[in-house]
Amino acid sequence: MDSVSSYASGTAGQVRIGTGATACIYFLPAILEQLQRRFPKLEIMVRTGNANDIVRAIEDNQLDLGLVTMPCGGRSLSVTPIMTDPFVAIFPADADVPDIVVPQDFQDRPLVLYERGGLTRTLVDGWLRDAGVTGHSVMELGSVEAIRELVGAGIGATILPEMGARPDRTQFPIKTRPLSPPLARDLALVMRRDKTLTPGLKAVRNSLTTAASDRAKQ
């Protein structure tokens, strides 16, 4: 599941970031573009994976900074929450659904869910389970884009972080609805406590924090 992208324009230093696929696709690109313009000699490596793997890589000094879903942590780590990302229900555009969706609305619907093993799936399963709903998963995928397309094609419904719920990014039309009770994930910046805060790492950390704050104001 790991993929690596390099944004380089010089040899002044390197910052290695780990994050989930959704944040990599829908949150990081604008930040990376701004950083590249401001610091053309800074090389930024982005690695995607689940939160546990990223935290382990930070502990092992294979990554410098992580943007991951909480809870996470360890004695050697500094964890700073920066963003709350609510979940939404996603349906085909022609589905007859209420304005606010409750767990029981998924009882008899086929579901296209994010693959098991990550905190995103754990949160969704827990939200359904707490209401006594047994979701009927017909597909489990690791790609937010694929999940949205299959939902739009009428294969089923899903629950995803709002960050990745982009109706304008699908071949087939979809509709989104808020959840009740609300469900959200908290994203945090994770670093080793003893990590040297180089100018490049400081710039990346500050840019992520600022972008998260700006997003919360929207």
Short mmCIF file of C-alpha atoms in Angstrom, two decimals:
data_model
loop_
_atom_site.label_atom_id
_atom_site.label_comp_id
_atom_site.label_asym_id
_atom_site.label_seq_id
_atom_site.Cartn_x
_atom_site.Cartn_y
_atom_site.Cartn_z
CA MET A 1 0.00 0.00 0.00
CA ASP A 2 3.01 2.31 0.29
CA SER A 3 3.63 4.79 -2.47
CA VAL A 4 6.40 7.33 -2.59
CA SER A 5 6.38 10.70 -4.34
CA SER A 6 9.33 13.09 -4.50
CA TYR A 7 9.07 16.83 -4.93
CA ALA A 8 12.61 18.02 -5.43
CA SER A 9 14.31 21.10 -6.77
CA GLY A 10 17.73 21.15 -5.19
CA THR A 11 19.87 19.52 -2.55
CA ALA A 12 19.44 21.84 0.46
CA GLY A 13 17.83 19.15 2.58
CA GLN A 14 15.11 16.56 2.76
CA VAL A 15 11.92 16.14 4.79
CA ARG A 16 10.16 12.76 4.83
CA ILE A 17 6.40 12.86 5.49
CA GLY A 18 4.07 9.94 6.13
CA THR A 19 0.30 10.16 5.83
CA GLY A 20 -2.82 8.33 4.71
CA ALA A 21 -3.92 8.15 1.10
CA THR A 22 -6.90 10.52 1.59
CA ALA A 23 -4.81 13.33 3.08
CA CYS A 24 -2.12 12.74 0.47
CA ILE A 25 -4.59 13.25 -2.36
CA TYR A 26 -6.91 15.93 -0.98
CA PHE A 27 -4.90 17.89 1.60
CA LEU A 28 -1.19 17.80 0.80
CA PRO A 29 -0.93 18.84 -2.88
CA ALA A 30 -1.61 22.56 -2.38
CA ILE A 31 0.75 22.63 0.61
CA LEU A 32 3.52 20.88 -1.32
CA GLU A 33 3.11 23.27 -4.23
CA GLN A 34 3.46 26.30 -1.94
CA LEU A 35 6.47 24.81 -0.19
CA GLN A 36 8.16 24.06 -3.50
CA ARG A 37 7.71 27.66 -4.61
CA ARG A 38 8.98 29.07 -1.30
CA PHE A 39 11.83 26.60 -0.82
CA PRO A 40 12.90 25.34 -4.27
CA LYS A 41 15.97 23.57 -2.85
CA LEU A 42 14.00 21.59 -0.28
CA GLU A 43 13.22 17.97 -1.16
CA ILE A 44 9.99 16.58 0.30
CA MET A 45 9.29 12.86 0.22
CA VAL A 46 5.73 11.67 0.83
CA ARG A 47 4.97 8.10 1.82
CA THR A 48 1.44 6.78 2.25
CA GLY A 49 0.32 3.98 4.52
CA ASN A 50 -1.85 3.22 7.52
CA ALA A 51 -1.33 5.11 10.77
CA ASN A 52 0.37 2.28 12.64
CA ASP A 53 2.96 1.75 9.93
CA ILE A 54 3.68 5.48 9.68
CA VAL A 55 4.08 5.84 13.46
CA ARG A 56 6.46 2.86 13.48
CA ALA A 57 8.50 4.43 10.67
CA ILE A 58 8.74 7.69 12.62
CA GLU A 59 9.89 5.81 15.71
CA ASP A 60 12.54 4.08 13.58
CA ASN A 61 13.65 7.42 12.06
CA GLN A 62 12.60 6.31 8.58
CA LEU A 63 10.21 9.28 8.44
CA ASP A 64 10.56 12.76 9.94
CA LEU A 65 6.92 13.76 10.32
CA GLY A 66 3.54 12.07 10.15
CA LEU A 67 0.01 13.32 9.58
CA VAL A 68 -2.12 10.48 10.89
CA THR A 69 -5.46 9.63 12.42
CA MET A 70 -5.61 9.56 16.21
CA PRO A 71 -5.29 7.79 18.56
CA CYS A 72 -1.60 7.29 18.04
CA GLY A 73 1.54 7.79 20.00
CA GLY A 74 4.39 6.38 22.00
CA ARG A 75 6.78 7.49 24.71
CA SER A 76 9.31 8.72 22.17
CA LEU A 77 6.76 10.71 20.14
CA SER A 78 5.29 14.20 20.19
CA VAL A 79 1.64 14.19 19.04
CA THR A 80 -0.08 17.48 18.13
CA PRO A 81 -3.75 17.38 17.02
CA ILE A 82 -4.31 19.86 14.18
CA MET A 83 -7.55 18.96 12.40
CA THR A 84 -10.96 17.32 12.81
CA ASP A 85 -12.34 15.66 9.67
CA PRO A 86 -16.02 14.65 9.90
CA PHE A 87 -17.33 11.55 8.15
CA VAL A 88 -20.24 11.70 5.70
CA ALA A 89 -22.50 9.14 4.10
CA ILE A 90 -22.24 8.81 0.32
CA PHE A 91 -24.98 7.42 -1.94
CA PRO A 92 -25.73 7.23 -5.65
CA ALA A 93 -27.26 10.52 -6.81
CA ASP A 94 -30.69 8.94 -7.38
CA ALA A 95 -30.88 7.21 -3.97
CA ASP A 96 -33.87 8.05 -1.77
CA VAL A 97 -32.20 8.98 1.51
CA PRO A 98 -33.03 11.38 4.36
CA ASP A 99 -31.27 14.71 4.82
CA ILE A 100 -29.46 13.36 7.88
CA VAL A 101 -28.41 9.72 7.93
CA VAL A 102 -28.50 7.45 10.99
CA PRO A 103 -26.90 4.00 11.35
CA GLN A 104 -30.22 2.24 10.76
CA ASP A 105 -30.29 3.69 7.23
CA PHE A 106 -27.46 1.28 6.39
CA GLN A 107 -29.08 -1.84 7.84
CA ASP A 108 -30.39 -3.20 4.54
CA ARG A 109 -28.04 -1.45 2.12
CA PRO A 110 -25.02 -3.02 0.46
CA LEU A 111 -21.90 -1.17 1.54
CA VAL A 112 -18.65 -0.40 -0.26
CA LEU A 113 -16.23 0.20 2.58
CA TYR A 114 -12.62 1.11 3.12
CA GLU A 115 -10.42 -1.92 3.65
CA ARG A 116 -9.90 -3.35 7.12
CA GLY A 117 -6.77 -2.69 9.12
CA GLY A 118 -6.82 1.11 9.27
CA LEU A 119 -8.35 3.49 11.79
CA THR A 120 -10.81 4.85 9.21
CA ARG A 121 -12.49 1.46 8.88
CA THR A 122 -12.33 0.88 12.64
CA LEU A 123 -14.21 4.14 13.28
CA VAL A 124 -16.93 3.33 10.73
CA ASP A 125 -17.40 -0.21 12.05
CA GLY A 126 -17.63 1.12 15.59
CA TRP A 127 -20.23 3.75 14.62
CA LEU A 128 -22.46 1.08 13.09
CA ARG A 129 -21.84 -1.46 15.84
CA ASP A 130 -22.68 1.00 18.64
CA ALA A 131 -26.15 1.36 17.09
CA GLY A 132 -26.61 -2.39 16.76
CA VAL A 133 -26.30 -2.29 12.98
CA THR A 134 -24.50 -5.06 11.12
CA GLY A 135 -23.27 -3.57 7.87
CA HIS A 136 -23.41 -5.75 4.76
CA SER A 137 -20.11 -5.10 3.01
CA VAL A 138 -20.08 -6.20 -0.63
CA MET A 139 -16.70 -4.65 -1.42
CA GLU A 140 -13.71 -3.49 0.63
CA LEU A 141 -11.14 -1.32 -1.11
CA GLY A 142 -8.07 0.75 -0.29
CA SER A 143 -8.87 3.54 -2.75
CA VAL A 144 -11.21 6.39 -1.85
CA GLU A 145 -11.63 7.21 -5.54
CA ALA A 146 -12.63 3.64 -6.40
CA ILE A 147 -15.13 3.55 -3.53
CA ARG A 148 -16.77 6.78 -4.70
CA GLU A 149 -16.99 5.58 -8.30
CA LEU A 150 -18.58 2.26 -7.30
CA VAL A 151 -21.09 4.05 -5.09
CA GLY A 152 -21.93 6.40 -7.94
CA ALA A 153 -22.43 3.39 -10.21
CA GLY A 154 -25.05 2.05 -7.80
CA ILE A 155 -23.08 -0.80 -6.21
CA GLY A 156 -23.82 0.38 -2.68
CA ALA A 157 -23.38 3.19 -0.16
CA THR A 158 -20.38 4.17 1.93
CA ILE A 159 -19.11 6.28 4.82
CA LEU A 160 -15.91 8.26 4.23
CA PRO A 161 -14.07 11.23 5.70
CA GLU A 162 -15.45 14.45 4.30
CA MET A 163 -11.97 15.33 3.02
CA GLY A 164 -12.29 12.58 0.41
CA ALA A 165 -16.00 13.02 -0.38
CA ARG A 166 -15.76 15.06 -3.56
CA PRO A 167 -18.89 14.85 -5.76
CA ASP A 168 -17.10 16.88 -8.43
CA ARG A 169 -14.37 14.22 -8.72
CA THR A 170 -16.54 11.28 -9.79
CA GLN A 171 -17.50 9.87 -13.18
CA PHE A 172 -20.90 8.90 -11.77
CA PRO A 173 -22.93 11.42 -9.74
CA ILE A 174 -23.13 10.94 -5.97
CA LYS A 175 -24.75 12.68 -3.04
CA THR A 176 -23.42 13.17 0.48
CA ARG A 177 -25.28 13.40 3.78
CA PRO A 178 -24.18 14.24 7.34
CA LEU A 179 -24.30 11.52 9.98
CA SER A 180 -26.22 11.38 13.24
CA PRO A 181 -24.74 10.82 15.71
CA PRO A 182 -21.78 12.69 14.22
CA LEU A 183 -18.63 10.73 13.44
CA ALA A 184 -15.24 12.34 12.93
CA ARG A 185 -11.56 11.55 12.95
CA ASP A 186 -8.89 13.72 14.51
CA LEU A 187 -5.65 14.13 12.58
CA ALA A 188 -2.39 14.87 14.33
CA LEU A 189 1.19 15.72 13.49
CA VAL A 190 3.57 13.12 14.91
CA MET A 191 7.32 13.49 15.37
CA ARG A 192 10.01 11.99 17.53
CA ARG A 193 10.56 14.12 20.63
CA ASP A 194 14.29 14.13 19.98
CA LYS A 195 13.97 15.05 16.30
CA THR A 196 16.18 17.96 15.29
CA LEU A 197 13.90 20.71 13.97
CA THR A 198 15.77 21.72 10.84
CA PRO A 199 14.59 24.82 8.93
CA GLY A 200 13.05 22.57 6.30
CA LEU A 201 11.19 20.41 8.80
CA LYS A 202 9.99 23.50 10.64
CA ALA A 203 8.68 25.00 7.39
CA VAL A 204 6.78 21.80 6.54
CA ARG A 205 5.34 21.47 10.04
CA ASN A 206 4.22 25.11 10.11
CA SER A 207 2.66 24.87 6.63
CA LEU A 208 0.63 21.79 7.61
CA THR A 209 -0.56 23.45 10.81
CA THR A 210 -1.55 26.65 9.02
CA ALA A 211 -3.39 24.79 6.26
CA ALA A 212 -5.31 22.74 8.81
CA SER A 213 -6.31 25.89 10.67
CA ASP A 214 -7.43 27.57 7.43
CA ARG A 215 -9.49 24.51 6.50
CA ALA A 216 -11.25 24.56 9.86
CA LYS A 217 -12.36 28.16 9.20
CA GLN A 218 -13.99 27.32 5.86
#
